[in-house]
């Protein structure tokens, strides 16, 4: 892998970060202490039962302990997953290359476990494939797959957006303009990872107006897959291409805010027709 993966936007975990520490396990009570605890627990159960019979609302006296180790591991895994997703968009994880969880773990400064779990999630998303006894290979993608993803996204999102164009008040579309402007600024940065994140945020906000969380989740998964780079000389989208894509967001919002449903339909059709 190329040097500099830790500098990617959203990575959140520098190469030199300390390994997560395992919380100290408190000493177990002795036999006499255990017996006393059991007697106390029995007394509490009898008290709760009696209160319940009287119709009183009760709370257990024993506090609920949050499994801190599991929370820490989940947090690290999430940061690793974000970093790997960013690396996919920028090409730091190169198509066709095999990456070992232990090796990546050393570079992230963590154990192999959260890296392996993050890679398994990427395998479910179709970004990588498992190579037994070696690691994970980044999937090679071609123009045909990108076109297929664009077609599926269009079949899913265009009808929803046209329905929203007829029912959502113009003021609601105007409220989304800052997100469209964010995509324009992100495109100007020329960083594909920064633009990918802002682009998903805009489309997610538009579809959220439909009030269907399942729709939003499925559409975002397809959108994320469409942002992975292709294999070959056109594997990276240029800054002008990103700017053109972001400009279409603003034009679409202008048409929606003006109630121009036909124009909005034409713009959104072109937007997906370009493989975005």
mmCIF file of C-alpha atoms in Angstrom:
data_model
loop_
_atom_site.group_PDB
_atom_site.id
_atom_site.type_symbol
_atom_site.label_atom_id
_atom_site.label_comp_id
_atom_site.label_asym_id
_atom_site.label_seq_id
_atom_site.Cartn_x
_atom_site.Cartn_y
_atom_site.Cartn_z
ATOM 1 C CA UNK A 1 0.000 0.000 0.000
ATOM 2 C CA UNK A 2 1.170 3.500 -0.716
ATOM 3 C CA UNK A 3 2.490 5.602 2.122
ATOM 4 C CA UNK A 4 0.068 8.112 3.556
ATOM 5 C CA UNK A 5 -3.104 6.098 4.218
ATOM 6 C CA UNK A 6 -3.277 7.563 7.720
ATOM 7 C CA UNK A 7 -3.585 11.081 6.287
ATOM 8 C CA UNK A 8 -6.801 10.279 4.441
ATOM 9 C CA UNK A 9 -9.895 12.294 5.373
ATOM 10 C CA UNK A 10 -12.009 10.529 7.946
ATOM 11 C CA UNK A 11 -9.385 7.944 8.832
ATOM 12 C CA UNK A 12 -9.434 9.063 12.456
ATOM 13 C CA UNK A 13 -6.706 6.653 13.484
ATOM 14 C CA UNK A 14 -3.009 7.553 12.926
ATOM 15 C CA UNK A 15 -0.488 4.833 12.166
ATOM 16 C CA UNK A 16 1.236 5.418 15.480
ATOM 17 C CA UNK A 17 -1.920 5.240 17.593
ATOM 18 C CA UNK A 18 -1.604 3.165 20.729
ATOM 19 C CA UNK A 19 -3.197 -0.232 20.758
ATOM 20 C CA UNK A 20 -6.517 -0.387 22.618
ATOM 21 C CA UNK A 21 -5.934 -1.551 26.157
ATOM 22 C CA UNK A 22 -7.913 -4.385 27.670
ATOM 23 C CA UNK A 23 -9.810 -3.215 30.766
ATOM 24 C CA UNK A 24 -8.633 -4.742 34.037
ATOM 25 C CA UNK A 25 -10.906 -7.525 35.260
ATOM 26 C CA UNK A 26 -11.907 -6.900 38.910
ATOM 27 C CA UNK A 27 -11.030 -9.644 41.417
ATOM 28 C CA UNK A 28 -13.697 -12.286 41.915
ATOM 29 C CA UNK A 29 -15.347 -12.526 45.349
ATOM 30 C CA UNK A 30 -14.352 -15.326 47.697
ATOM 31 C CA UNK A 31 -16.710 -18.082 48.862
ATOM 32 C CA UNK A 32 -18.043 -16.098 51.858
ATOM 33 C CA UNK A 33 -18.537 -12.962 49.787
ATOM 34 C CA UNK A 34 -20.305 -14.990 47.097
ATOM 35 C CA UNK A 35 -22.704 -16.436 49.634
ATOM 36 C CA UNK A 36 -23.480 -13.000 51.019
ATOM 37 C CA UNK A 37 -24.097 -11.680 47.519
ATOM 38 C CA UNK A 38 -26.481 -14.531 46.783
ATOM 39 C CA UNK A 39 -28.379 -13.899 50.036
ATOM 40 C CA UNK A 40 -28.592 -10.204 49.216
ATOM 41 C CA UNK A 41 -29.807 -10.959 45.693
ATOM 42 C CA UNK A 42 -32.505 -13.277 47.066
ATOM 43 C CA UNK A 43 -33.681 -10.592 49.471
ATOM 44 C CA UNK A 44 -33.861 -8.051 46.674
ATOM 45 C CA UNK A 45 -35.864 -10.453 44.534
ATOM 46 C CA UNK A 46 -38.354 -11.004 47.365
ATOM 47 C CA UNK A 47 -38.655 -7.232 47.873
ATOM 48 C CA UNK A 48 -39.204 -6.611 44.167
ATOM 49 C CA UNK A 49 -41.804 -9.381 44.020
ATOM 50 C CA UNK A 50 -43.687 -7.927 46.963
ATOM 51 C CA UNK A 51 -43.608 -4.440 45.499
ATOM 52 C CA UNK A 52 -44.825 -5.786 42.168
ATOM 53 C CA UNK A 53 -47.738 -7.497 43.888
ATOM 54 C CA UNK A 54 -48.719 -4.108 45.357
ATOM 55 C CA UNK A 55 -48.569 -2.534 41.897
ATOM 56 C CA UNK A 56 -45.528 -0.391 42.698
ATOM 57 C CA UNK A 57 -42.924 0.511 40.064
ATOM 58 C CA UNK A 58 -39.456 -0.696 41.047
ATOM 59 C CA UNK A 59 -35.910 -0.483 39.682
ATOM 60 C CA UNK A 60 -33.237 -3.100 40.185
ATOM 61 C CA UNK A 61 -30.646 -1.958 42.699
ATOM 62 C CA UNK A 62 -27.759 -3.636 40.895
ATOM 63 C CA UNK A 63 -26.386 -1.204 38.260
ATOM 64 C CA UNK A 64 -26.173 -2.328 34.647
ATOM 65 C CA UNK A 65 -22.560 -2.683 33.552
ATOM 66 C CA UNK A 66 -21.745 -1.689 29.982
ATOM 67 C CA UNK A 67 -19.247 -4.092 28.339
ATOM 68 C CA UNK A 68 -16.557 -1.449 27.902
ATOM 69 C CA UNK A 69 -14.185 -3.724 26.005
ATOM 70 C CA UNK A 70 -16.844 -4.446 23.368
ATOM 71 C CA UNK A 71 -17.602 -0.729 22.981
ATOM 72 C CA UNK A 72 -13.927 0.081 22.542
ATOM 73 C CA UNK A 73 -13.480 -2.642 19.932
ATOM 74 C CA UNK A 74 -16.569 -1.514 18.039
ATOM 75 C CA UNK A 75 -15.282 2.064 18.030
ATOM 76 C CA UNK A 76 -11.878 1.033 16.688
ATOM 77 C CA UNK A 77 -13.456 -1.224 14.083
ATOM 78 C CA UNK A 78 -15.643 1.665 12.910
ATOM 79 C CA UNK A 79 -12.641 3.960 12.534
ATOM 80 C CA UNK A 80 -10.747 1.295 10.624
ATOM 81 C CA UNK A 81 -13.761 0.696 8.367
ATOM 82 C CA UNK A 82 -14.013 4.423 7.594
ATOM 83 C CA UNK A 83 -10.293 4.574 6.813
ATOM 84 C CA UNK A 84 -10.458 1.544 4.524
ATOM 85 C CA UNK A 85 -13.512 2.890 2.702
ATOM 86 C CA UNK A 86 -11.661 6.147 2.132
ATOM 87 C CA UNK A 87 -8.645 4.219 0.889
ATOM 88 C CA UNK A 88 -10.852 2.412 -1.611
ATOM 89 C CA UNK A 89 -12.190 5.681 -3.048
ATOM 90 C CA UNK A 90 -8.745 7.262 -3.348
ATOM 91 C CA UNK A 91 -7.083 4.129 -4.712
ATOM 92 C CA UNK A 92 -4.749 3.657 -1.748
ATOM 93 C CA UNK A 93 -6.162 0.137 -1.650
ATOM 94 C CA UNK A 94 -5.354 -0.935 -5.190
ATOM 95 C CA UNK A 95 -7.694 -3.200 -7.205
ATOM 96 C CA UNK A 96 -6.334 -6.733 -7.517
ATOM 97 C CA UNK A 97 -3.948 -6.401 -4.571
ATOM 98 C CA UNK A 98 -4.185 -8.688 -1.530
ATOM 99 C CA UNK A 99 -3.937 -7.105 1.922
ATOM 100 C CA UNK A 100 -3.244 -8.953 5.152
ATOM 101 C CA UNK A 101 -5.190 -8.004 8.275
ATOM 102 C CA UNK A 102 -2.139 -8.395 10.585
ATOM 103 C CA UNK A 103 0.023 -6.217 8.316
ATOM 104 C CA UNK A 104 -2.639 -3.520 8.071
ATOM 105 C CA UNK A 105 -3.155 -3.791 11.825
ATOM 106 C CA UNK A 106 0.518 -3.029 12.436
ATOM 107 C CA UNK A 107 0.327 0.040 10.237
ATOM 108 C CA UNK A 108 -2.805 1.263 12.011
ATOM 109 C CA UNK A 109 -1.308 0.480 15.411
ATOM 110 C CA UNK A 110 -4.079 -1.955 16.360
ATOM 111 C CA UNK A 111 -4.533 -5.713 16.520
ATOM 112 C CA UNK A 112 -5.570 -7.670 13.452
ATOM 113 C CA UNK A 113 -9.061 -8.332 14.854
ATOM 114 C CA UNK A 114 -10.754 -4.963 14.131
ATOM 115 C CA UNK A 115 -9.056 -4.816 10.724
ATOM 116 C CA UNK A 116 -10.300 -8.302 9.859
ATOM 117 C CA UNK A 117 -13.823 -7.402 11.012
ATOM 118 C CA UNK A 118 -13.771 -4.227 8.911
ATOM 119 C CA UNK A 119 -12.532 -6.171 5.895
ATOM 120 C CA UNK A 120 -15.293 -8.736 6.362
ATOM 121 C CA UNK A 121 -17.818 -5.899 6.229
ATOM 122 C CA UNK A 122 -16.225 -4.661 2.999
ATOM 123 C CA UNK A 123 -16.501 -8.201 1.657
ATOM 124 C CA UNK A 124 -20.240 -8.114 2.355
ATOM 125 C CA UNK A 125 -20.407 -4.828 0.458
ATOM 126 C CA UNK A 126 -18.586 -6.355 -2.506
ATOM 127 C CA UNK A 127 -15.466 -4.207 -2.234
ATOM 128 C CA UNK A 128 -13.056 -7.027 -1.381
ATOM 129 C CA UNK A 129 -13.030 -10.810 -1.523
ATOM 130 C CA UNK A 130 -11.565 -13.266 0.956
ATOM 131 C CA UNK A 131 -8.363 -15.033 -0.073
ATOM 132 C CA UNK A 132 -7.941 -18.044 2.247
ATOM 133 C CA UNK A 133 -4.755 -17.967 4.338
ATOM 134 C CA UNK A 134 -3.649 -14.701 2.725
ATOM 135 C CA UNK A 135 -6.073 -11.887 3.437
ATOM 136 C CA UNK A 136 -8.442 -9.820 1.303
ATOM 137 C CA UNK A 137 -8.192 -8.911 -2.371
ATOM 138 C CA UNK A 138 -9.598 -5.606 -3.601
ATOM 139 C CA UNK A 139 -12.143 -6.372 -6.304
ATOM 140 C CA UNK A 140 -11.381 -5.217 -9.838
ATOM 141 C CA UNK A 141 -14.257 -3.222 -11.309
ATOM 142 C CA UNK A 142 -14.959 -2.235 -14.878
ATOM 143 C CA UNK A 143 -17.110 0.299 -16.704
ATOM 144 C CA UNK A 144 -19.911 -2.232 -17.174
ATOM 145 C CA UNK A 145 -20.364 -2.690 -13.425
ATOM 146 C CA UNK A 146 -20.410 1.075 -12.917
ATOM 147 C CA UNK A 147 -23.072 1.446 -15.623
ATOM 148 C CA UNK A 148 -25.164 -1.293 -14.017
ATOM 149 C CA UNK A 149 -24.973 0.420 -10.639
ATOM 150 C CA UNK A 150 -26.019 3.715 -12.215
ATOM 151 C CA UNK A 151 -28.993 2.005 -13.857
ATOM 152 C CA UNK A 152 -30.137 0.429 -10.588
ATOM 153 C CA UNK A 153 -29.747 3.725 -8.730
ATOM 154 C CA UNK A 154 -31.785 5.497 -11.409
ATOM 155 C CA UNK A 155 -34.564 2.895 -11.213
ATOM 156 C CA UNK A 156 -34.684 3.384 -7.461
ATOM 157 C CA UNK A 157 -34.138 7.112 -6.982
ATOM 158 C CA UNK A 158 -35.621 8.843 -10.026
ATOM 159 C CA UNK A 159 -39.270 7.789 -9.447
ATOM 160 C CA UNK A 160 -38.971 8.726 -5.779
ATOM 161 C CA UNK A 161 -37.508 12.134 -6.577
ATOM 162 C CA UNK A 162 -40.217 12.853 -9.175
ATOM 163 C CA UNK A 163 -42.887 11.952 -6.638
ATOM 164 C CA UNK A 164 -41.246 14.246 -4.105
ATOM 165 C CA UNK A 165 -41.084 17.014 -6.716
ATOM 166 C CA UNK A 166 -44.889 17.030 -6.810
ATOM 167 C CA UNK A 167 -45.455 16.886 -3.053
ATOM 168 C CA UNK A 168 -42.579 18.617 -1.223
ATOM 169 C CA UNK A 169 -42.978 22.385 -0.701
ATOM 170 C CA UNK A 170 -40.395 24.601 -2.454
ATOM 171 C CA UNK A 171 -39.053 25.832 0.903
ATOM 172 C CA UNK A 172 -37.919 22.314 1.813
ATOM 173 C CA UNK A 173 -35.802 22.095 -1.333
ATOM 174 C CA UNK A 174 -34.258 25.474 -0.534
ATOM 175 C CA UNK A 175 -33.206 24.116 2.868
ATOM 176 C CA UNK A 176 -31.045 21.530 1.099
ATOM 177 C CA UNK A 177 -29.062 24.137 -0.830
ATOM 178 C CA UNK A 178 -26.215 24.321 1.762
ATOM 179 C CA UNK A 179 -25.596 20.586 1.228
ATOM 180 C CA UNK A 180 -25.442 21.119 -2.535
ATOM 181 C CA UNK A 181 -23.001 23.972 -2.014
ATOM 182 C CA UNK A 182 -20.910 21.684 0.182
ATOM 183 C CA UNK A 183 -20.575 19.261 -2.728
ATOM 184 C CA UNK A 184 -19.375 22.124 -4.917
ATOM 185 C CA UNK A 185 -16.677 23.069 -2.398
ATOM 186 C CA UNK A 186 -15.696 19.422 -1.993
ATOM 187 C CA UNK A 187 -15.392 19.057 -5.759
ATOM 188 C CA UNK A 188 -13.162 22.109 -5.828
ATOM 189 C CA UNK A 189 -10.772 20.396 -3.422
ATOM 190 C CA UNK A 190 -10.135 17.729 -6.041
ATOM 191 C CA UNK A 191 -10.098 15.002 -3.359
ATOM 192 C CA UNK A 192 -12.338 12.093 -4.410
ATOM 193 C CA UNK A 193 -12.837 10.931 -0.820
ATOM 194 C CA UNK A 194 -14.008 14.347 0.383
ATOM 195 C CA UNK A 195 -16.348 14.669 -2.582
ATOM 196 C CA UNK A 196 -17.690 11.128 -2.163
ATOM 197 C CA UNK A 197 -18.755 11.851 1.401
ATOM 198 C CA UNK A 198 -20.473 15.156 0.588
ATOM 199 C CA UNK A 199 -22.130 13.648 -2.488
ATOM 200 C CA UNK A 200 -23.658 10.833 -0.412
ATOM 201 C CA UNK A 201 -24.807 13.350 2.210
ATOM 202 C CA UNK A 202 -26.691 15.358 -0.423
ATOM 203 C CA UNK A 203 -28.420 12.360 -1.996
ATOM 204 C CA UNK A 204 -29.218 10.948 1.439
ATOM 205 C CA UNK A 205 -30.892 14.214 2.477
ATOM 206 C CA UNK A 206 -32.989 14.284 -0.703
ATOM 207 C CA UNK A 207 -34.217 10.710 -0.310
ATOM 208 C CA UNK A 208 -34.867 11.203 3.409
ATOM 209 C CA UNK A 209 -37.762 13.464 2.449
ATOM 210 C CA UNK A 210 -39.600 10.300 1.401
ATOM 211 C CA UNK A 211 -39.605 9.117 5.028
ATOM 212 C CA UNK A 212 -38.463 5.595 4.104
ATOM 213 C CA UNK A 213 -35.350 4.510 6.027
ATOM 214 C CA UNK A 214 -35.035 1.248 4.083
ATOM 215 C CA UNK A 215 -34.966 3.175 0.832
ATOM 216 C CA UNK A 216 -32.286 5.531 2.145
ATOM 217 C CA UNK A 217 -30.112 2.646 3.381
ATOM 218 C CA UNK A 218 -30.293 0.651 0.148
ATOM 219 C CA UNK A 219 -29.701 3.716 -2.014
ATOM 220 C CA UNK A 220 -26.661 4.751 0.025
ATOM 221 C CA UNK A 221 -25.150 1.269 -0.240
ATOM 222 C CA UNK A 222 -25.517 1.397 -4.037
ATOM 223 C CA UNK A 223 -24.136 4.936 -4.079
ATOM 224 C CA UNK A 224 -21.084 3.922 -2.063
ATOM 225 C CA UNK A 225 -20.368 1.028 -4.433
ATOM 226 C CA UNK A 226 -20.594 3.355 -7.422
ATOM 227 C CA UNK A 227 -17.872 5.579 -5.938
ATOM 228 C CA UNK A 228 -15.142 2.927 -5.960
ATOM 229 C CA UNK A 229 -12.622 3.638 -8.720
ATOM 230 C CA UNK A 230 -12.427 1.645 -11.923
ATOM 231 C CA UNK A 231 -9.473 -0.324 -13.244
ATOM 232 C CA UNK A 232 -7.612 1.387 -16.061
ATOM 233 C CA UNK A 233 -6.645 4.881 -17.237
ATOM 234 C CA UNK A 234 -10.069 6.342 -16.314
ATOM 235 C CA UNK A 235 -9.961 5.000 -12.780
ATOM 236 C CA UNK A 236 -9.992 8.491 -11.209
ATOM 237 C CA UNK A 237 -12.580 11.183 -11.783
ATOM 238 C CA UNK A 238 -10.983 14.504 -12.619
ATOM 239 C CA UNK A 239 -11.623 17.742 -10.757
ATOM 240 C CA UNK A 240 -13.654 19.173 -13.683
ATOM 241 C CA UNK A 241 -15.831 16.039 -13.671
ATOM 242 C CA UNK A 242 -16.474 16.411 -9.948
ATOM 243 C CA UNK A 243 -17.331 20.100 -10.394
ATOM 244 C CA UNK A 244 -19.781 19.264 -13.196
ATOM 245 C CA UNK A 245 -21.418 16.650 -10.996
ATOM 246 C CA UNK A 246 -21.786 19.085 -8.081
ATOM 247 C CA UNK A 247 -23.154 21.821 -10.344
ATOM 248 C CA UNK A 248 -25.954 19.458 -11.358
ATOM 249 C CA UNK A 249 -26.997 19.239 -7.703
ATOM 250 C CA UNK A 250 -27.567 23.001 -7.591
ATOM 251 C CA UNK A 251 -29.420 23.032 -10.917
ATOM 252 C CA UNK A 252 -31.657 20.208 -9.716
ATOM 253 C CA UNK A 253 -32.534 22.028 -6.497
ATOM 254 C CA UNK A 254 -33.315 25.214 -8.434
ATOM 255 C CA UNK A 255 -35.745 23.301 -10.656
ATOM 256 C CA UNK A 256 -37.390 21.600 -7.684
ATOM 257 C CA UNK A 257 -37.722 24.840 -5.724
ATOM 258 C CA UNK A 258 -39.341 26.456 -8.776
ATOM 259 C CA UNK A 259 -41.805 23.603 -9.220
ATOM 260 C CA UNK A 260 -40.393 22.669 -12.633
ATOM 261 C CA UNK A 261 -41.076 18.941 -12.423
ATOM 262 C CA UNK A 262 -40.270 18.136 -16.053
ATOM 263 C CA UNK A 263 -36.950 19.981 -15.872
ATOM 264 C CA UNK A 264 -36.134 18.225 -12.604
ATOM 265 C CA UNK A 265 -36.853 14.871 -14.266
ATOM 266 C CA UNK A 266 -34.555 15.696 -17.159
ATOM 267 C CA UNK A 267 -31.746 16.813 -14.850
ATOM 268 C CA UNK A 268 -31.902 13.824 -12.549
ATOM 269 C CA UNK A 269 -32.018 11.483 -15.561
ATOM 270 C CA UNK A 270 -28.850 13.049 -16.945
ATOM 271 C CA UNK A 271 -27.247 12.928 -13.515
ATOM 272 C CA UNK A 272 -27.596 9.151 -13.271
ATOM 273 C CA UNK A 273 -27.034 8.627 -16.961
ATOM 274 C CA UNK A 274 -23.498 9.933 -16.498
ATOM 275 C CA UNK A 275 -22.745 7.069 -14.134
ATOM 276 C CA UNK A 276 -22.909 9.001 -10.884
#
